[in-house]
């Protein structure tokens, strides 16, 4: 039997790399959740891709038992969250399952953009925040200064800040005591009808969908008949349990507890993150407030290089979506690339990760088209259309104008770089907003910038121009009308859909020029001259010519070795099978892939 | 049918023999033939010739030969007495047709007046001189041991010795070779009045020194440069030398018969290290290691490393892809029919790469012959034919 007053639910939130997962390691270790020999760094980051990149992608919940100085044992439900801006949706859902948050700041880096963004999220959710300064073991650590910065964000007095080293383990006990004494226990009504929040879901090939749940009111007993309120799906609690971090079945999850639920459902669509689970026999009158679906920010076409893999790609996307509800996709056909999917991602990192997982875990070889944001086309007849792919843009004659998404960008930078940052923002068509001095040396800047201008290399530019000191965060803003055009690329007069792009008018020439030059170099010579053109509407803005092939013959037949000559030709032909025909032009798959690489 | 086409097609029914002499003073950087570096293997030449003669004796008898080719390696480093033994063995085994072409490949530096005369008296009546270029720098770049003077001298020596069928072998497109250098090479070659000219574009073969140099960043032969030089050559040769194959030009009646046999899918017996033969519809290849070759033959066994028999469809494709190298092309047939109606075939027709001339399928842009050959070899037999 758990005692609701002795439960503490909290998330660890911070800017990327400030040490959330490492701190989770220490908490697991200190409370004896993991035996010493099983300990490894960032233990909760279990996906290969997380371990390789050293970042957390998916939030992880784990239960700890802590015997506090007061002699009582407390149940701590910890959720380690990702720091990258693409995954802030994970953070907000995690916070929803908690009463408290540990807001971590790297003692050498200070407050950064996601520190602020995540702090605001926690404040909005009404969570109790414990400010924590981490990495105090670093020689460059400035715990006092950073602590002051942190208090500037969350308020409070210096003694509220807990100083730890997630590396050495110093300060961990003090932190655990603070968790127990400063964070409130969960509030829900133990005798009310069951209401449990599904705050995450996983898919297991053998067990089907596994829901992460937080019991808000009432309790779940193993075997109980349950109802998912949004989808009106009735099912039984085949297994309930807690992660310690190994899945450990329990007979009951009581009010305020966090755990998992397996109901035997195999179809992920029947289970929605944000849904409320209730008791079939004694249902709650109303569901809990759900989550807002995350909005995909960038779109890209994913095409198998081997057309025969289309069905495999579909299956792989379906499976991936089981663990990543933010991934959206729909079939798309490209003249150049064949059948594939237009996919929506939370950002470029998300896109990169999805692609890498598809290629690695599902053994697919993919081509991705240049990422695009979602535009809104205003037609002359007064209607509007969502444009997720440049191909979808209506003919210029029907088009009144185009709006593009702006985002609210927050940048935190040492004050000496303010000028540099402003310059960059101006180049990216950004508009200056507020500017606040966090301390005399650190400035918080706000801008409105077209999303299309920041999704590609903005972050790298920002980092390199501020010698790595600036950090940024962004959230969706409003749509605004902009002077946008679609640049089409034509090969021998035939438009190559995979290469058309919606760009700002002032950039159209540069884009067109770069693309035709690139393609001229990448596409092998054909039997005839092939013009490569960039066009806006019917106007050609750049042109190159791939000269006709002149020589494709080799020397004599190897002293009568006809077999060898024949095999050589056959092998060469095999290599050409991966060519795609665009009109009369043979284009190697490689050329598409290389031309689509974003390296400008 | 034109005379040229008739001669070319007739070669399909005539018999030839190829004898491989693998020895070289050193390997050229672009060469990937079965070659034995003489500096390491001097002692084995005589033993090798003995083995050749034994191998010839093991070959079943055949009808008389209309062409014999001693190729290499460098056959011209053989002692005339050894050449004599080889030719005698062939003659004893198969007999020669009257006026048969008995040809040898020779390096200019070996081709002195005396040597040419001595070899002529063995019964050789054609010589193919590996001149490659008349530009000293180009010859150095190609790793050749001779200089331009030796090239000129070799042609003169052939004439003095009484060879009335002399081929000059040229390589075009060596990196560093200017258009001008090539023009001068061609003019010099023409001035020497050869009966035959072969001009091969330098090809980077995998596994050669050249290919390693190119991978390491050395300039590779360039497509436009090769094509320009090829056109220069075609435009500079006298009318007397007619273009009868992608890379070969000959005076009337001086087309290389051995090569015509190969391109006509004709049959030839082959002897020596790594040699490839074609008899009774079977393509055979010999072992490529000298010690294995010698031991096997001395043991009384044929040094065969493998063989291949093609299905009738594949044989027909082979006939077409080989024959298309000739300017007279090939007689039509099932494969040609499928080609001209295929997607690739219609592109070739449209771009003027191939055309039908009466019964014959012809490659009109000879420098694109491999592009056509690749498609020919990929053609699928149509069901119901
Ligand atoms: N010196 C020192 N290094 C630390 C400390 N805590 C974490 N690190 C290091 O900081 C890096 C990032 O740590 P993580 O725990 O992966 O950071 P994170 O906040 O979970 O990162 P994301 O999940 O990607 O947002 C790793 O190299 C850790 O070893 C600390 O207290 N001292
Ligand atoms: Mg982490």
Short mmCIF file of N, CA and C in Angstrom, two decimals, chain A residues 4-68:
data_model
loop_
_atom_site.label_atom_id
_atom_site.label_comp_id
_atom_site.label_asym_id
_atom_site.label_seq_id
_atom_site.Cartn_x
_atom_site.Cartn_y
_atom_site.Cartn_z
N UNK A 4 -0.22 8.15 -0.20
CA UNK A 4 -0.18 9.27 -1.14
C UNK A 4 0.71 10.43 -0.67
N UNK A 5 0.75 10.62 0.63
CA UNK A 5 1.55 11.72 1.18
C UNK A 5 3.05 11.47 1.02
N UNK A 6 3.39 10.22 0.73
CA UNK A 6 4.82 9.91 0.60
C UNK A 6 5.22 9.67 -0.85
N UNK A 7 4.45 10.27 -1.77
CA UNK A 7 4.82 10.18 -3.18
C UNK A 7 5.32 11.54 -3.65
N UNK A 8 6.37 11.54 -4.43
CA UNK A 8 6.84 12.80 -5.04
C UNK A 8 7.06 12.53 -6.53
N UNK A 9 6.36 13.27 -7.36
CA UNK A 9 6.51 13.11 -8.80
C UNK A 9 7.20 14.35 -9.37
N UNK A 10 8.31 14.14 -10.06
CA UNK A 10 9.03 15.31 -10.61
C UNK A 10 9.76 14.98 -11.91
N UNK A 11 9.96 16.03 -12.69
CA UNK A 11 10.74 15.91 -13.92
C UNK A 11 12.08 16.61 -13.72
N UNK A 12 13.06 16.15 -14.45
CA UNK A 12 14.32 16.90 -14.47
C UNK A 12 14.32 17.65 -15.79
N UNK A 13 14.42 18.96 -15.73
CA UNK A 13 14.39 19.76 -16.96
C UNK A 13 15.62 20.65 -17.01
N UNK A 14 16.08 20.94 -18.21
CA UNK A 14 17.29 21.76 -18.36
C UNK A 14 17.54 22.03 -19.83
N UNK A 15 18.52 22.88 -20.09
CA UNK A 15 19.03 23.06 -21.44
C UNK A 15 19.80 21.78 -21.82
N UNK A 16 19.99 21.58 -23.13
CA UNK A 16 20.71 20.40 -23.62
C UNK A 16 22.06 20.25 -22.93
N UNK A 17 22.37 19.03 -22.56
CA UNK A 17 23.70 18.71 -22.04
C UNK A 17 24.02 19.30 -20.66
N UNK A 18 23.05 19.83 -19.99
CA UNK A 18 23.37 20.36 -18.66
C UNK A 18 23.43 19.26 -17.60
N UNK A 19 23.15 18.02 -18.01
CA UNK A 19 23.42 16.91 -17.11
C UNK A 19 22.20 16.24 -16.50
N UNK A 20 21.05 16.35 -17.16
CA UNK A 20 19.83 15.75 -16.62
C UNK A 20 19.96 14.24 -16.46
N UNK A 21 20.39 13.58 -17.54
CA UNK A 21 20.45 12.12 -17.49
C UNK A 21 21.51 11.63 -16.53
N UNK A 22 22.58 12.40 -16.42
CA UNK A 22 23.64 12.02 -15.49
C UNK A 22 23.16 12.19 -14.05
N UNK A 23 22.38 13.24 -13.83
CA UNK A 23 21.82 13.43 -12.49
C UNK A 23 20.85 12.28 -12.16
N UNK A 24 20.08 11.86 -13.15
CA UNK A 24 19.17 10.73 -12.94
C UNK A 24 19.98 9.49 -12.54
N UNK A 25 21.14 9.31 -13.17
CA UNK A 25 22.02 8.18 -12.81
C UNK A 25 22.34 8.20 -11.32
N UNK A 26 22.72 9.37 -10.83
CA UNK A 26 23.13 9.49 -9.42
C UNK A 26 21.96 9.21 -8.49
N UNK A 27 20.78 9.68 -8.90
CA UNK A 27 19.61 9.45 -8.06
C UNK A 27 19.27 7.96 -8.03
N UNK A 28 19.40 7.30 -9.19
CA UNK A 28 19.15 5.86 -9.26
C UNK A 28 20.14 5.12 -8.37
N UNK A 29 21.37 5.59 -8.42
CA UNK A 29 22.44 4.94 -7.71
C UNK A 29 22.29 5.13 -6.20
N UNK A 30 22.06 6.38 -5.82
CA UNK A 30 21.99 6.71 -4.40
C UNK A 30 20.85 5.97 -3.72
N UNK A 31 19.74 5.81 -4.45
CA UNK A 31 18.58 5.17 -3.84
C UNK A 31 18.62 3.65 -4.01
N UNK A 32 19.70 3.16 -4.62
CA UNK A 32 19.86 1.72 -4.75
C UNK A 32 18.97 1.08 -5.79
N UNK A 33 18.44 1.88 -6.73
CA UNK A 33 17.56 1.31 -7.77
C UNK A 33 18.36 0.43 -8.73
N UNK A 34 19.62 0.75 -8.87
CA UNK A 34 20.45 0.00 -9.81
C UNK A 34 21.68 -0.50 -9.08
N UNK A 35 21.98 -1.77 -9.22
CA UNK A 35 23.16 -2.34 -8.59
C UNK A 35 24.40 -1.74 -9.24
N UNK A 36 25.45 -1.63 -8.46
CA UNK A 36 26.66 -0.96 -8.93
C UNK A 36 27.18 -1.55 -10.24
N UNK A 37 27.13 -2.90 -10.31
CA UNK A 37 27.68 -3.51 -11.53
C UNK A 37 26.82 -3.25 -12.76
N UNK A 38 25.56 -2.90 -12.58
CA UNK A 38 24.69 -2.61 -13.72
C UNK A 38 24.71 -1.14 -14.13
N UNK A 39 25.43 -0.35 -13.35
CA UNK A 39 25.42 1.09 -13.60
C UNK A 39 26.22 1.41 -14.85
N UNK A 40 25.67 2.29 -15.65
CA UNK A 40 26.45 2.85 -16.75
C UNK A 40 25.98 4.27 -16.98
N UNK A 41 26.77 5.05 -17.71
CA UNK A 41 26.44 6.46 -17.87
C UNK A 41 25.14 6.66 -18.63
N UNK A 42 24.38 7.64 -18.22
CA UNK A 42 23.07 7.95 -18.82
C UNK A 42 22.26 6.67 -19.05
N UNK A 43 22.12 5.94 -17.96
CA UNK A 43 21.45 4.65 -18.00
C UNK A 43 20.07 4.67 -18.63
N UNK A 44 19.37 5.79 -18.46
CA UNK A 44 18.01 5.84 -18.98
C UNK A 44 17.96 6.07 -20.50
N UNK A 45 19.07 6.53 -21.06
CA UNK A 45 19.12 6.69 -22.52
C UNK A 45 19.40 5.33 -23.13
N UNK A 46 18.32 4.61 -23.45
CA UNK A 46 18.53 3.21 -23.86
C UNK A 46 18.59 3.03 -25.38
N UNK A 47 18.05 3.98 -26.14
CA UNK A 47 18.08 3.79 -27.58
C UNK A 47 19.50 3.95 -28.11
N UNK A 48 19.84 3.14 -29.12
CA UNK A 48 21.18 3.22 -29.71
C UNK A 48 21.52 4.64 -30.11
N UNK A 49 20.54 5.27 -30.72
CA UNK A 49 20.78 6.59 -31.26
C UNK A 49 21.02 7.60 -30.13
N UNK A 50 20.37 7.39 -28.98
CA UNK A 50 20.60 8.26 -27.83
C UNK A 50 22.01 8.07 -27.30
N UNK A 51 22.43 6.83 -27.26
CA UNK A 51 23.74 6.55 -26.70
C UNK A 51 24.84 7.06 -27.61
N UNK A 52 24.63 6.87 -28.93
CA UNK A 52 25.65 7.34 -29.86
C UNK A 52 25.78 8.85 -29.87
N UNK A 53 24.66 9.52 -29.83
CA UNK A 53 24.71 10.98 -29.92
C UNK A 53 24.85 11.63 -28.54
N UNK A 54 24.71 10.83 -27.51
CA UNK A 54 24.85 11.38 -26.16
C UNK A 54 23.75 12.36 -25.80
N UNK A 55 22.58 12.17 -26.39
CA UNK A 55 21.47 13.06 -26.04
C UNK A 55 20.24 12.23 -25.73
N UNK A 56 19.33 12.82 -24.99
CA UNK A 56 18.07 12.15 -24.71
C UNK A 56 17.07 12.58 -25.76
N UNK A 57 16.34 11.60 -26.30
CA UNK A 57 15.34 11.92 -27.32
C UNK A 57 13.95 11.73 -26.75
N UNK A 58 13.80 10.69 -25.97
CA UNK A 58 12.49 10.38 -25.42
C UNK A 58 12.56 10.46 -23.89
N UNK A 59 11.50 11.03 -23.31
CA UNK A 59 11.44 11.12 -21.85
C UNK A 59 11.33 9.72 -21.25
N UNK A 60 11.90 9.55 -20.06
CA UNK A 60 11.86 8.26 -19.40
C UNK A 60 11.44 8.42 -17.95
N UNK A 61 10.46 7.60 -17.55
CA UNK A 61 10.02 7.65 -16.16
C UNK A 61 10.64 6.49 -15.40
N UNK A 62 10.97 6.70 -14.14
CA UNK A 62 11.52 5.62 -13.33
C UNK A 62 11.11 5.86 -11.87
N UNK A 63 10.87 4.75 -11.16
CA UNK A 63 10.46 4.89 -9.76
C UNK A 63 11.61 4.55 -8.82
N UNK A 64 11.77 5.38 -7.81
CA UNK A 64 12.82 5.16 -6.82
C UNK A 64 12.17 5.09 -5.43
N UNK A 65 12.77 4.30 -4.56
CA UNK A 65 12.34 4.33 -3.15
C UNK A 65 13.45 5.03 -2.37
N UNK A 66 13.06 6.03 -1.61
CA UNK A 66 14.09 6.77 -0.88
C UNK A 66 13.74 6.83 0.60
N UNK A 67 14.68 6.34 1.38
CA UNK A 67 14.50 6.43 2.83
C UNK A 67 15.11 7.73 3.29
N UNK A 68 14.24 8.65 3.67
CA UNK A 68 14.69 10.01 3.97
C UNK A 68 15.22 10.11 5.39
#
